[in-house]
Structure formats: C-alpha cells, structure tokens
PDB file of C-alpha atoms in Angstrom:
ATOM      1  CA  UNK U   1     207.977 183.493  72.026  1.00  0.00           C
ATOM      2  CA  UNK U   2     211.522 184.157  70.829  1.00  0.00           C
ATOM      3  CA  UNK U   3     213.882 181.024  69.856  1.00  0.00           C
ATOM      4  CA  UNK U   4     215.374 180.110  73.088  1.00  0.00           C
ATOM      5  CA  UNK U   5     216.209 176.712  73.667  1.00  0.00           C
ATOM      6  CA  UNK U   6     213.696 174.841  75.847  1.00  0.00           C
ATOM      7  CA  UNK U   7     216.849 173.759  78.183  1.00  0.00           C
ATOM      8  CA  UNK U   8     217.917 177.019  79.153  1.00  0.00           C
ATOM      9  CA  UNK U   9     217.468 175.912  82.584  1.00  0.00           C
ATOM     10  CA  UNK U  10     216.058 178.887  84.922  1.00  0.00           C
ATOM     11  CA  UNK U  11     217.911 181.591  82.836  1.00  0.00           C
ATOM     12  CA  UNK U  12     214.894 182.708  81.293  1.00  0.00           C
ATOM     13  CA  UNK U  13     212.659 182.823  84.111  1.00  0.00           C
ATOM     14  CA  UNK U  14     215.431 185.162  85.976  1.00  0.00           C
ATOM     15  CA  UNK U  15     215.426 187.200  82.821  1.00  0.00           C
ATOM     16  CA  UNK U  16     211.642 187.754  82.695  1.00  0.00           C
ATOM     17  CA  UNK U  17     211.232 188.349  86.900  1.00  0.00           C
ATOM     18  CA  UNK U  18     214.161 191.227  86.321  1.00  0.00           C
ATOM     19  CA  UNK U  19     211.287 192.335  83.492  1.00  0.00           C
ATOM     20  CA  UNK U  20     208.003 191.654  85.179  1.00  0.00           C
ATOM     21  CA  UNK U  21     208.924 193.324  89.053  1.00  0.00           C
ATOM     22  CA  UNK U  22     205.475 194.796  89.398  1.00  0.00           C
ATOM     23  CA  UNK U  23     204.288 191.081  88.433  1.00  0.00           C
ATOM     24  CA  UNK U  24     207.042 189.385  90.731  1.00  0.00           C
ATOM     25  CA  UNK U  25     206.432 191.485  93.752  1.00  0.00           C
ATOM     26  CA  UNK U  26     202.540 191.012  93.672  1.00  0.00           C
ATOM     27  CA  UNK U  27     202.780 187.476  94.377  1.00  0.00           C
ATOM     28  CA  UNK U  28     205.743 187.808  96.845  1.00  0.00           C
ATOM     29  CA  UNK U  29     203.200 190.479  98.723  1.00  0.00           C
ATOM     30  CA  UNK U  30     200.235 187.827  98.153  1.00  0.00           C
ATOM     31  CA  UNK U  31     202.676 185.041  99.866  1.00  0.00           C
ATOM     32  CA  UNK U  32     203.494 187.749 102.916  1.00  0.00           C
ATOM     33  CA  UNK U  33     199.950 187.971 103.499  1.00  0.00           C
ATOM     34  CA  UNK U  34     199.561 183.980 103.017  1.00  0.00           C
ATOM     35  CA  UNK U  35     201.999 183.767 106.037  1.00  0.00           C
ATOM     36  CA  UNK U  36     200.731 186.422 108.358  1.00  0.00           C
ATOM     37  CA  UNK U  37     196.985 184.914 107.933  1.00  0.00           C
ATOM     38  CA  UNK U  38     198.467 180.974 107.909  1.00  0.00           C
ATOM     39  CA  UNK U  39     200.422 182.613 111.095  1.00  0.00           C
ATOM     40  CA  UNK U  40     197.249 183.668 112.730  1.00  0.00           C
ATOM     41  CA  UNK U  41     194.859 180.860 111.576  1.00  0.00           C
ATOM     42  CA  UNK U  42     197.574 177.872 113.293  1.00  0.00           C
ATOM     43  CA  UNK U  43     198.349 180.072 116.313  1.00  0.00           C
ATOM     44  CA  UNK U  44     198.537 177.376 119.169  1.00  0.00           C
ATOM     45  CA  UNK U  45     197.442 174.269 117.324  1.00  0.00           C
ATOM     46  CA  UNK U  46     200.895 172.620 116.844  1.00  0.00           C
ATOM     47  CA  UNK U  47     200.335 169.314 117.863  1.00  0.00           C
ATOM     48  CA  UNK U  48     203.625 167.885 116.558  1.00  0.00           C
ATOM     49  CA  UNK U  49     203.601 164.617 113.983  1.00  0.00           C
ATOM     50  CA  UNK U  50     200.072 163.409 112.553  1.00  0.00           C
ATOM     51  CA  UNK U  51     198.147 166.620 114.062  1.00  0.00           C
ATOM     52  CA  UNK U  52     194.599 166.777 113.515  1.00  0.00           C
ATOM     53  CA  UNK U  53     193.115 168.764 110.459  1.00  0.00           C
ATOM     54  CA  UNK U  54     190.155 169.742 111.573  1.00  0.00           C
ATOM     55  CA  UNK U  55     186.809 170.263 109.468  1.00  0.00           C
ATOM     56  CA  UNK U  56     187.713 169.901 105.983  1.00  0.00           C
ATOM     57  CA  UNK U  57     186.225 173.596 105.345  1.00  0.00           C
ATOM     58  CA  UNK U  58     188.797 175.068 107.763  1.00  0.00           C
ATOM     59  CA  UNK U  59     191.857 172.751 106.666  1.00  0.00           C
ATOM     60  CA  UNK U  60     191.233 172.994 103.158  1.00  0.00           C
ATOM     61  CA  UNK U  61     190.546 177.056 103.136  1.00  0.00           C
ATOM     62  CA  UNK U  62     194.239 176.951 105.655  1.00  0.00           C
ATOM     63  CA  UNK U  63     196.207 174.249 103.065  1.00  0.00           C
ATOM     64  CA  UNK U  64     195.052 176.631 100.215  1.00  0.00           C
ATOM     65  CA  UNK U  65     196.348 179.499 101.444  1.00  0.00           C
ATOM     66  CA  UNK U  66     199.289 177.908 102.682  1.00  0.00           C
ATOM     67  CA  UNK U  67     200.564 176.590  99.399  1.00  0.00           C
ATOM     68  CA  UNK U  68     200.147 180.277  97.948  1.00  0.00           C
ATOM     69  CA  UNK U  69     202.514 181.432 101.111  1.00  0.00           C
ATOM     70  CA  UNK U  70     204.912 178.499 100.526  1.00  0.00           C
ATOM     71  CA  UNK U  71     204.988 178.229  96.732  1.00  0.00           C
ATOM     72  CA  UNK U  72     204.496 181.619  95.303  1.00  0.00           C
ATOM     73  CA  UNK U  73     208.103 182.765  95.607  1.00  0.00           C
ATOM     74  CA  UNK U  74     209.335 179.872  93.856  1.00  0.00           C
ATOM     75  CA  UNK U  75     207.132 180.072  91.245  1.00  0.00           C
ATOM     76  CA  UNK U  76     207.102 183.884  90.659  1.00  0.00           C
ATOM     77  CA  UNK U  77     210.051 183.240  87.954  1.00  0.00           C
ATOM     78  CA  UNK U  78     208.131 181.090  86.054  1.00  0.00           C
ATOM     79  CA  UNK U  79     204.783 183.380  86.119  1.00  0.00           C
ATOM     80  CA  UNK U  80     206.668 185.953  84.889  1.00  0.00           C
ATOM     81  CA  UNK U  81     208.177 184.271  82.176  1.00  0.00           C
ATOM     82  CA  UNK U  82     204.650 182.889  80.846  1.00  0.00           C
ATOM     83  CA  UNK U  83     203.449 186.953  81.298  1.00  0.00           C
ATOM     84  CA  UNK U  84     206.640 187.631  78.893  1.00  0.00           C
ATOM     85  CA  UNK U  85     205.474 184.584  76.525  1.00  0.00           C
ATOM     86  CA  UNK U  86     201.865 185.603  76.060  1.00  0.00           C
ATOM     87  CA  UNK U  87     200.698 187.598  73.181  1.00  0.00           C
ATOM     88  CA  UNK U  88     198.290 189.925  75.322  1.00  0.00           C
ATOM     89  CA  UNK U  89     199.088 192.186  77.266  1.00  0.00           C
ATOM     90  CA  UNK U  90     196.904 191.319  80.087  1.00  0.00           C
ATOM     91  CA  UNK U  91     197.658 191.125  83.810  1.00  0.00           C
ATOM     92  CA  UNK U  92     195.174 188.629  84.649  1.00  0.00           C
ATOM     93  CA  UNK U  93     196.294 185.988  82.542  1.00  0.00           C
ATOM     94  CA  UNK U  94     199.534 185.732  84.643  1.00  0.00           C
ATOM     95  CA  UNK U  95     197.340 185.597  87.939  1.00  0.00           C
ATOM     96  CA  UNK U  96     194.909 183.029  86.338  1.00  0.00           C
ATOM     97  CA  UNK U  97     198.000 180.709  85.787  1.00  0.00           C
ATOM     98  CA  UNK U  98     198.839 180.877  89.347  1.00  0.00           C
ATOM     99  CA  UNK U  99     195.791 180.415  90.420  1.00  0.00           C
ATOM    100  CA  UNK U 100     195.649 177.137  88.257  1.00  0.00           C
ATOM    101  CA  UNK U 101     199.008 176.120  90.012  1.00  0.00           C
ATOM    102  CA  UNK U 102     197.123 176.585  93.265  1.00  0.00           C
ATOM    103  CA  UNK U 103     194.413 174.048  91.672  1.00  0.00           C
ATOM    104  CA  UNK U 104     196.720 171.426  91.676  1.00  0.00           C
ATOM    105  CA  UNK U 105     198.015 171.440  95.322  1.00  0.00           C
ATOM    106  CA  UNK U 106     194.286 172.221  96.623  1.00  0.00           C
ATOM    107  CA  UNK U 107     193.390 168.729  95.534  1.00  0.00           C
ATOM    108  CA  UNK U 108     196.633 167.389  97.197  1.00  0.00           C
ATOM    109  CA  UNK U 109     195.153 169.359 100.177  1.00  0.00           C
ATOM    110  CA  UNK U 110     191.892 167.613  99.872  1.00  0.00           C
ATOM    111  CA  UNK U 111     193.346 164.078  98.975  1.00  0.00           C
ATOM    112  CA  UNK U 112     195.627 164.504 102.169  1.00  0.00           C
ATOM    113  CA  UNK U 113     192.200 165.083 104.632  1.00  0.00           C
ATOM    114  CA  UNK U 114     190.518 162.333 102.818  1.00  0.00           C
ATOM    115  CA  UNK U 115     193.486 160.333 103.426  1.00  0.00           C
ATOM    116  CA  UNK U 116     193.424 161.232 107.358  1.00  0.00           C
ATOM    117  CA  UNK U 117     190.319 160.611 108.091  1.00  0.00           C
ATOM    118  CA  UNK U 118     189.626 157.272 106.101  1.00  0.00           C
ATOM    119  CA  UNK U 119     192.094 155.822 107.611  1.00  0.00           C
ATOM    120  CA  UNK U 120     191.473 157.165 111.188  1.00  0.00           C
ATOM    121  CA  UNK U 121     188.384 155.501 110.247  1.00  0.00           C
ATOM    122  CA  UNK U 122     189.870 152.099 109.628  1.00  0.00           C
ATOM    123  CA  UNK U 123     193.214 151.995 111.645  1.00  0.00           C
ATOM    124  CA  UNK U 124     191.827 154.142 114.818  1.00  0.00           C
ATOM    125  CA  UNK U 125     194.146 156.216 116.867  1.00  0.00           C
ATOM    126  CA  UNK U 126     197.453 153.710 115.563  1.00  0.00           C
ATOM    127  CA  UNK U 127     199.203 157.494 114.553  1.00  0.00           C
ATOM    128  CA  UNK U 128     199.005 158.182 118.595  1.00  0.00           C
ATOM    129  CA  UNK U 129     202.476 159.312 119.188  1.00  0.00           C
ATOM    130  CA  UNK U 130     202.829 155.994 121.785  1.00  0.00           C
ATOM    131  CA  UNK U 131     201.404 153.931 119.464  1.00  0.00           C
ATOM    132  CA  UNK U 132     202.908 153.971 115.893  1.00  0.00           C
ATOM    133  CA  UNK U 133     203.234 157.582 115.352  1.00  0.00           C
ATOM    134  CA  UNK U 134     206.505 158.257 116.010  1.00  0.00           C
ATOM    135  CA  UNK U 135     207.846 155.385 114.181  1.00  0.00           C
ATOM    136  CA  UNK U 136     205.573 156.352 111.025  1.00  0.00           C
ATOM    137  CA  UNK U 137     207.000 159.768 111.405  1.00  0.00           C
ATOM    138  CA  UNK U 138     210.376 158.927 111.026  1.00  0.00           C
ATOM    139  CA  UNK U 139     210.102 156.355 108.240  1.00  0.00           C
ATOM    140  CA  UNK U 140     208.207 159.194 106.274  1.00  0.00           C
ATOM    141  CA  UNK U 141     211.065 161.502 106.316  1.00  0.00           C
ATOM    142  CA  UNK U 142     213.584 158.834 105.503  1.00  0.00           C
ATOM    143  CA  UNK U 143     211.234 158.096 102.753  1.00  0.00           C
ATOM    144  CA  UNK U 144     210.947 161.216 101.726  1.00  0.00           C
ATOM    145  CA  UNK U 145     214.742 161.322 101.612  1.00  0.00           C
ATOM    146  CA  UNK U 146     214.916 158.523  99.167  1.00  0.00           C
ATOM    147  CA  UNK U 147     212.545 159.793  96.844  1.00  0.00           C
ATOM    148  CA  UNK U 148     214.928 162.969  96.653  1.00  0.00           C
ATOM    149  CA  UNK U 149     217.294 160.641  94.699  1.00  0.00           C
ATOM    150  CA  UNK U 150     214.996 158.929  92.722  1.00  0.00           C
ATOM    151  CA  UNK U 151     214.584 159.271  88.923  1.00  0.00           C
ATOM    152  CA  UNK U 152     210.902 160.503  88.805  1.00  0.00           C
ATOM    153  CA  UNK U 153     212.063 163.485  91.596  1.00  0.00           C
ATOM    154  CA  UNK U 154     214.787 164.049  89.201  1.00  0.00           C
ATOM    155  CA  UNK U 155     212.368 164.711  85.958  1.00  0.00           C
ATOM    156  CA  UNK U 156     209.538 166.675  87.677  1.00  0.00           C
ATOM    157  CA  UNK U 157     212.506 168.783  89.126  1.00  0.00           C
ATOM    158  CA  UNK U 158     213.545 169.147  85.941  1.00  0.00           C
ATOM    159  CA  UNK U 159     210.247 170.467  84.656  1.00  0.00           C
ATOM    160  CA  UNK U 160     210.812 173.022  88.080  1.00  0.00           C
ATOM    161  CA  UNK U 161     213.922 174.622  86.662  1.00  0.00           C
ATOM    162  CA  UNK U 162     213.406 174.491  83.058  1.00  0.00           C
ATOM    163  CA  UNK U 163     210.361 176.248  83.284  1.00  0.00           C
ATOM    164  CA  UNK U 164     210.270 177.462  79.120  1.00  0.00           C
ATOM    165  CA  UNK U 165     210.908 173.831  77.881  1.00  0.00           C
ATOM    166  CA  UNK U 166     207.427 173.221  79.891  1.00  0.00           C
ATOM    167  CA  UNK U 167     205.468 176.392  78.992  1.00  0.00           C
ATOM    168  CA  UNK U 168     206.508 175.810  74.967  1.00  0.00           C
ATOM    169  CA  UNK U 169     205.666 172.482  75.294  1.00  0.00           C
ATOM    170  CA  UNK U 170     202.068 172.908  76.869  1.00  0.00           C
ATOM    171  CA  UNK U 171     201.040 176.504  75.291  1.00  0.00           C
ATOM    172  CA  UNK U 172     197.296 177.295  75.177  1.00  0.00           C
ATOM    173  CA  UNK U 173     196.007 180.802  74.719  1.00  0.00           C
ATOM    174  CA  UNK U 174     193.537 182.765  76.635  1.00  0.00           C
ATOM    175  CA  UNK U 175     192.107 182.696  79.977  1.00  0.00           C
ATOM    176  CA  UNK U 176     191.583 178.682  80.247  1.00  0.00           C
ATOM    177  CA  UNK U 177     194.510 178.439  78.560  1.00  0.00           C
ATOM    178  CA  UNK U 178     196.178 180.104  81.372  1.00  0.00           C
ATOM    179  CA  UNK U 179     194.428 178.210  83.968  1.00  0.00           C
ATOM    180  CA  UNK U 180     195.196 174.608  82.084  1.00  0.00           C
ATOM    181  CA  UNK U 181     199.118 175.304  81.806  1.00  0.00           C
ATOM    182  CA  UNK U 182     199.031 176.317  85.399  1.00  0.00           C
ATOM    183  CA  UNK U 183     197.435 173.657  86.565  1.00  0.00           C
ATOM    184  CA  UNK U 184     199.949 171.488  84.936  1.00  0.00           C
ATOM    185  CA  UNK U 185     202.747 173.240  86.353  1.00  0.00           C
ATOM    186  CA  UNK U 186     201.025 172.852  89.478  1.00  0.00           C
ATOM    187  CA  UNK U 187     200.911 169.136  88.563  1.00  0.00           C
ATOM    188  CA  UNK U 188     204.856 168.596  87.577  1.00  0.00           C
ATOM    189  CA  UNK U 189     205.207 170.538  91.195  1.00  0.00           C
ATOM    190  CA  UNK U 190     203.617 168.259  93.317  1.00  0.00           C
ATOM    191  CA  UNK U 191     205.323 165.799  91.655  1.00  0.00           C
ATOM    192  CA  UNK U 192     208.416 167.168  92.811  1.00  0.00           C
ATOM    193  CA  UNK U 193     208.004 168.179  96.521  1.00  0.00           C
ATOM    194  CA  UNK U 194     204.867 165.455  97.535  1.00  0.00           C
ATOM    195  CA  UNK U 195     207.324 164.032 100.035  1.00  0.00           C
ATOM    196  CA  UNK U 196     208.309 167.089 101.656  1.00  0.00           C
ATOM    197  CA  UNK U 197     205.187 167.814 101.901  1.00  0.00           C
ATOM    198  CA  UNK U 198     204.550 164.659 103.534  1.00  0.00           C
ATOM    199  CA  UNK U 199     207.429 165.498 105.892  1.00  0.00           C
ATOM    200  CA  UNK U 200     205.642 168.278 106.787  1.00  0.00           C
ATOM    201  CA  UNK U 201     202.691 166.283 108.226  1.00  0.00           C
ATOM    202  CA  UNK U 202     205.135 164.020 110.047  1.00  0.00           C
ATOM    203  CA  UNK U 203     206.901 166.991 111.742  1.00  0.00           C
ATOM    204  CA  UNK U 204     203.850 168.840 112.595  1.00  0.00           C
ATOM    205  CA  UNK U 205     201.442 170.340 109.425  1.00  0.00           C
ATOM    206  CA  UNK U 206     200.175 173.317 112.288  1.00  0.00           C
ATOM    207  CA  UNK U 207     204.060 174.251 112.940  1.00  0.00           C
ATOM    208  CA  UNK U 208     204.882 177.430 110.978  1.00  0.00           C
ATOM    209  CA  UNK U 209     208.513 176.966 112.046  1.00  0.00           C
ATOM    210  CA  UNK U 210     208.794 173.202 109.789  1.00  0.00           C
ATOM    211  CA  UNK U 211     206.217 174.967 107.086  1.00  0.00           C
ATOM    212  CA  UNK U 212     208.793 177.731 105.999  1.00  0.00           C
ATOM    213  CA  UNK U 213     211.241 175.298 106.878  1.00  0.00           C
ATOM    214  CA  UNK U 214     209.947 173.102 104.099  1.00  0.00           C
ATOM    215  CA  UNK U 215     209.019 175.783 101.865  1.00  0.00           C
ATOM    216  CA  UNK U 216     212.872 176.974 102.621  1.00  0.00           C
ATOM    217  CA  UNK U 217     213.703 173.591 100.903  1.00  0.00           C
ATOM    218  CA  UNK U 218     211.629 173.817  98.095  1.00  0.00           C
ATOM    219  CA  UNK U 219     213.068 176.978  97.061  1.00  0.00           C
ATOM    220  CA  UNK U 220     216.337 176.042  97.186  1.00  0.00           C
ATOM    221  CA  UNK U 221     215.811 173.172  95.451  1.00  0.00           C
ATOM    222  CA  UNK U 222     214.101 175.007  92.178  1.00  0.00           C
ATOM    223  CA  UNK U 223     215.999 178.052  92.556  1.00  0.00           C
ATOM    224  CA  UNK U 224     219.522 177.657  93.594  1.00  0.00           C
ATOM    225  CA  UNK U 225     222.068 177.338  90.849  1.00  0.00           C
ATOM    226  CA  UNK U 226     224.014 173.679  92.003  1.00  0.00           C
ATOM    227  CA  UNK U 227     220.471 171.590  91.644  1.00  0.00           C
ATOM    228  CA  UNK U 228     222.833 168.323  92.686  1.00  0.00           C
ATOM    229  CA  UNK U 229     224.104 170.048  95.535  1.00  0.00           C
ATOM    230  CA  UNK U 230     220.157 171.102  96.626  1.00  0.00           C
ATOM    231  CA  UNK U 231     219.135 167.521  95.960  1.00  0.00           C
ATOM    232  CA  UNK U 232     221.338 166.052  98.016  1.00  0.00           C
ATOM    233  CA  UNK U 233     221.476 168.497 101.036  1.00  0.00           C
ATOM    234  CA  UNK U 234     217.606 167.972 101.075  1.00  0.00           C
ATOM    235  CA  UNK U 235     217.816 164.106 101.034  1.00  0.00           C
ATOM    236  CA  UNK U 236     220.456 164.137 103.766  1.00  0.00           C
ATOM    237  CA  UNK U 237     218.337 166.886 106.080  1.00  0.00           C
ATOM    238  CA  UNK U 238     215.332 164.486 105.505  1.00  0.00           C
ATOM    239  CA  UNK U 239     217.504 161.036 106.595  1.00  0.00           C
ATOM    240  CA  UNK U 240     218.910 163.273 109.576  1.00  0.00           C
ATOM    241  CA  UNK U 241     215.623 164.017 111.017  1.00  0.00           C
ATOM    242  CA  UNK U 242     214.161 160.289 109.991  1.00  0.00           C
ATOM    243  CA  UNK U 243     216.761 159.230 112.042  1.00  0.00           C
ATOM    244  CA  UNK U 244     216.420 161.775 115.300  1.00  0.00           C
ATOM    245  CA  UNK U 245     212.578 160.968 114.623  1.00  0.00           C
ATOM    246  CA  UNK U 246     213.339 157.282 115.410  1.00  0.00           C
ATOM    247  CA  UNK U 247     216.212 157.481 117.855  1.00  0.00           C
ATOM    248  CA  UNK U 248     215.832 160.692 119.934  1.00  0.00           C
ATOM    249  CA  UNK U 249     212.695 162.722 118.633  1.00  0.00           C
ATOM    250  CA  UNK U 250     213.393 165.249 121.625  1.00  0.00           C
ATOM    251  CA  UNK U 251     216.997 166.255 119.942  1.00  0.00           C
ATOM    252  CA  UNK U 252     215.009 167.859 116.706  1.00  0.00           C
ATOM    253  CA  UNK U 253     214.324 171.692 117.267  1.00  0.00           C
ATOM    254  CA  UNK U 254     210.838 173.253 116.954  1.00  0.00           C
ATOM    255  CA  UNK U 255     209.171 169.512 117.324  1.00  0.00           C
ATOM    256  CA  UNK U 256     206.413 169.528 119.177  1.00  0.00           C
ATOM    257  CA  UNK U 257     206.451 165.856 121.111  1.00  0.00           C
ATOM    258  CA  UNK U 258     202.377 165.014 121.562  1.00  0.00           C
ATOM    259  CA  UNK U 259     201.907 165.139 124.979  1.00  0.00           C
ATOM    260  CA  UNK U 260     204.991 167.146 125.816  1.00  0.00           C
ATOM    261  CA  UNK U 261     202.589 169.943 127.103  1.00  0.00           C
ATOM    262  CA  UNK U 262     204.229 172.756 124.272  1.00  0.00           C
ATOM    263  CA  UNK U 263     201.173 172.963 122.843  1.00  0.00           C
ATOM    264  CA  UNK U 264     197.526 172.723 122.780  1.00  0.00           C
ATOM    265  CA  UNK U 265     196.838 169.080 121.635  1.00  0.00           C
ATOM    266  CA  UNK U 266     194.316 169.053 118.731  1.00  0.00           C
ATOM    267  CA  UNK U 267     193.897 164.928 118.489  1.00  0.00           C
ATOM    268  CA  UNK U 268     195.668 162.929 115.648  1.00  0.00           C
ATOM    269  CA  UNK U 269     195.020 163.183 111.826  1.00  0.00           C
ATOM    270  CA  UNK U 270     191.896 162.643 110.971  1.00  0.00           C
ATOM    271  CA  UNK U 271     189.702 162.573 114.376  1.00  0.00           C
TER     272      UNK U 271
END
C-alpha cells in the first residue's frame, strides 16, 4: 500500500485518477448517464420547496440514481486510489466500493421519504408554501449554512479529502470488503453534505438546475485545493439564499414559487 502518510490530503487520490483513467472515466460516463435519465425522469415536476416524492418505488429508484449523477465525480479520486491500494487486480472490486458508497446515501434517500410522509401524516399540509413552507425553507438553508462551520462538518470533510488516511484505516479485502469500506465512505459523506442535501429539498428536490447546483458545491468543497475558502463560500451561498428564502423568495433564480404557475404542481412532501 506504499508508506504514504495518511494526511497527504487529496494528493494521492489525484495521483491514482492520473493512473486509473479507464477507471475514472467509467464512473464520470456512469454519472452522464445518471443526469440525462435523472433529466428525463424529473422533466416537469419541479414544484419548488417541500415537492412531493411520489411512491417510494419511483423516488427511491430517482434519489439512487441521482446520488450516482451527483457524487460519482467527486468520488472518482478516491475509487481510484482504493483500485491502486488493492492487491488484485480486479475491476470489480473498485465498482463494488462505489456501489457500497451508493448504499449509504440510498438509505438517506429512504430515511428522507419516511421522513416526508410521517410527518405529512402528523403535521398535514403545514409545508404548504402559504402556510409554513417558505419559512421552513429558508431556516433550512441558513441551517445548513451553520453546520458548514461546525466542527463535526469539519472532520467528516476531513475524511472527504484525506481519502488514504480513511481507506488505511478501514482496509478489508475482497469483494465485501470492498462493499464495507464503501459503505463507510459513503457514511463519512453523508456526514459531510446532509445539509446540502437538505437544501436541496428546500429549494426544490425535482429542480435539476439546484441538483447540479448542489452537487457543484459538493465538489468544490472535496476537491478544490483552499478547503477554508470552499467552506466558507458554501456557508455564505447557503445564508444568502436562507435569507432571499425569507425576505424575497422571488429574487432567487431557478426557484420555482408553488403556485407561481412555472411548473406542474406535484403536492407537498409526503402527500
């Protein structure tokens, strides 16, 4: 596994994707297709904040795909960098990992519907855009802009861009090997971006525009070399729209206001 030190921060994980392009590009081509078939799945159901998810068959086979789409490019580095670690030679122990990171958010995925619909069942329609939606909207994302500079954001980040300190630290071998350090890569991710992804469902979870916005963040966060400078652009884009949520929703590009009549209006989370 060579003897570089666990903090190397994401020099390693550059290294290996310059090593592993065939590896690399199959999961940037795997997100592509996440985004045309997200794309075509979420055509015209933008409801704006707190839209409705659905059946859980159809929102949980759309949030899986999703994540792939949003997450894989971030992640290839690190994929490729476990495929440089591993003793075999095997291409399917690389895709077995990400398919363990894609574990993790699918039962985000599924803990976010249950979420929506128990408690459509026990507050109603109170996320109706005239009723407390907008104002639960825009204390998410100001909430989500806190937790940027919090100290748990700040480790599972961490974990994000110091990807061999994590793979050394949670090695198993072989196929459910694989899977179980993937999964808890998958883990220390949602750790990291649970509040965007919460942002995402108070802007408008249907809205490819704020999903590859969000994803957009994401990646800069983990990627980009200044990880202070990310941190803090992110919590200040977050407060800026908490605050245009709350004050003058209508001045935020690519929101769909419920009841605006720009789109098709699927009903609130959970009904």
């Amino acid at each position: 596994m060579g003897a570089v030190a666990p903090r190397a921060g994401l020099a390693p994980a550059f290294s290996a994707a310059r090593t592993r392009l065939g590896l690399v590009a199959l999961l940037f081509a795997l997100a592509a297709a996440g985004w045309w078939w997200t794309k075509h799945e979420m055509a015209g159901m933008d409801a704006g904040p707190w839209t409705g998810l659905g059946t859980f068959g159809w929102f949980f086979g759309v949030w899986v795909v999703m994540m792939a789409a949003m997450m894989f490019p971030s992640v290839a580095p690190t994929v490729a960098l476990y495929a440089r670690m591993t003793r075999e030679r095997s291409q399917v122990l690389p895709l077995l990992f990400s398919a363990g990171y894609l574990v993790a958010w699918a039962g985000v995925g599924a803990g976010a519907f249950a979420i929506a619909v128990g408690g459509s069942r026990l507050a109603g329609d109170v996320l109706a855009w005239d009723r407390a939606g907008r104002w639960v909207a825009g204390a998410t994302l100001v909430g989500a802009a806190v937790y940027e500079l919090t100290p748990l954001k700040d480790v599972c980040l961490g974990k994000c861009r110091s990807p061999l300190g994590f793979l050394l630290g949670a090695w198993r071998d072989g196929r459910a090997g694989a899977l179980r350090m993937g999964a808890g890569h998958g883990a220390w991710c949602v750790g990291c971006c649970w509040a965007l992804m919460a942002s995402l469902f108070a802007l408008g979870v249907m809205s490819v525009a704020w999903m590859a916005f969000v994803a957009a963040l994401i990646a800069a966060e983990k990627t980009i070399p200044h990880r202070r400078v990310a941190t803090y652009a992110t919590a200040a884009i977050l407060l800026g729209l908490g605050v245009l949520m709350l004050a003058a929703p209508e001045a935020i590009p690519a929101l769909t206001i419920p009841g605006g009549g720009s789109a098709p209006h699927m009903g609130q989370m959970g009904s």
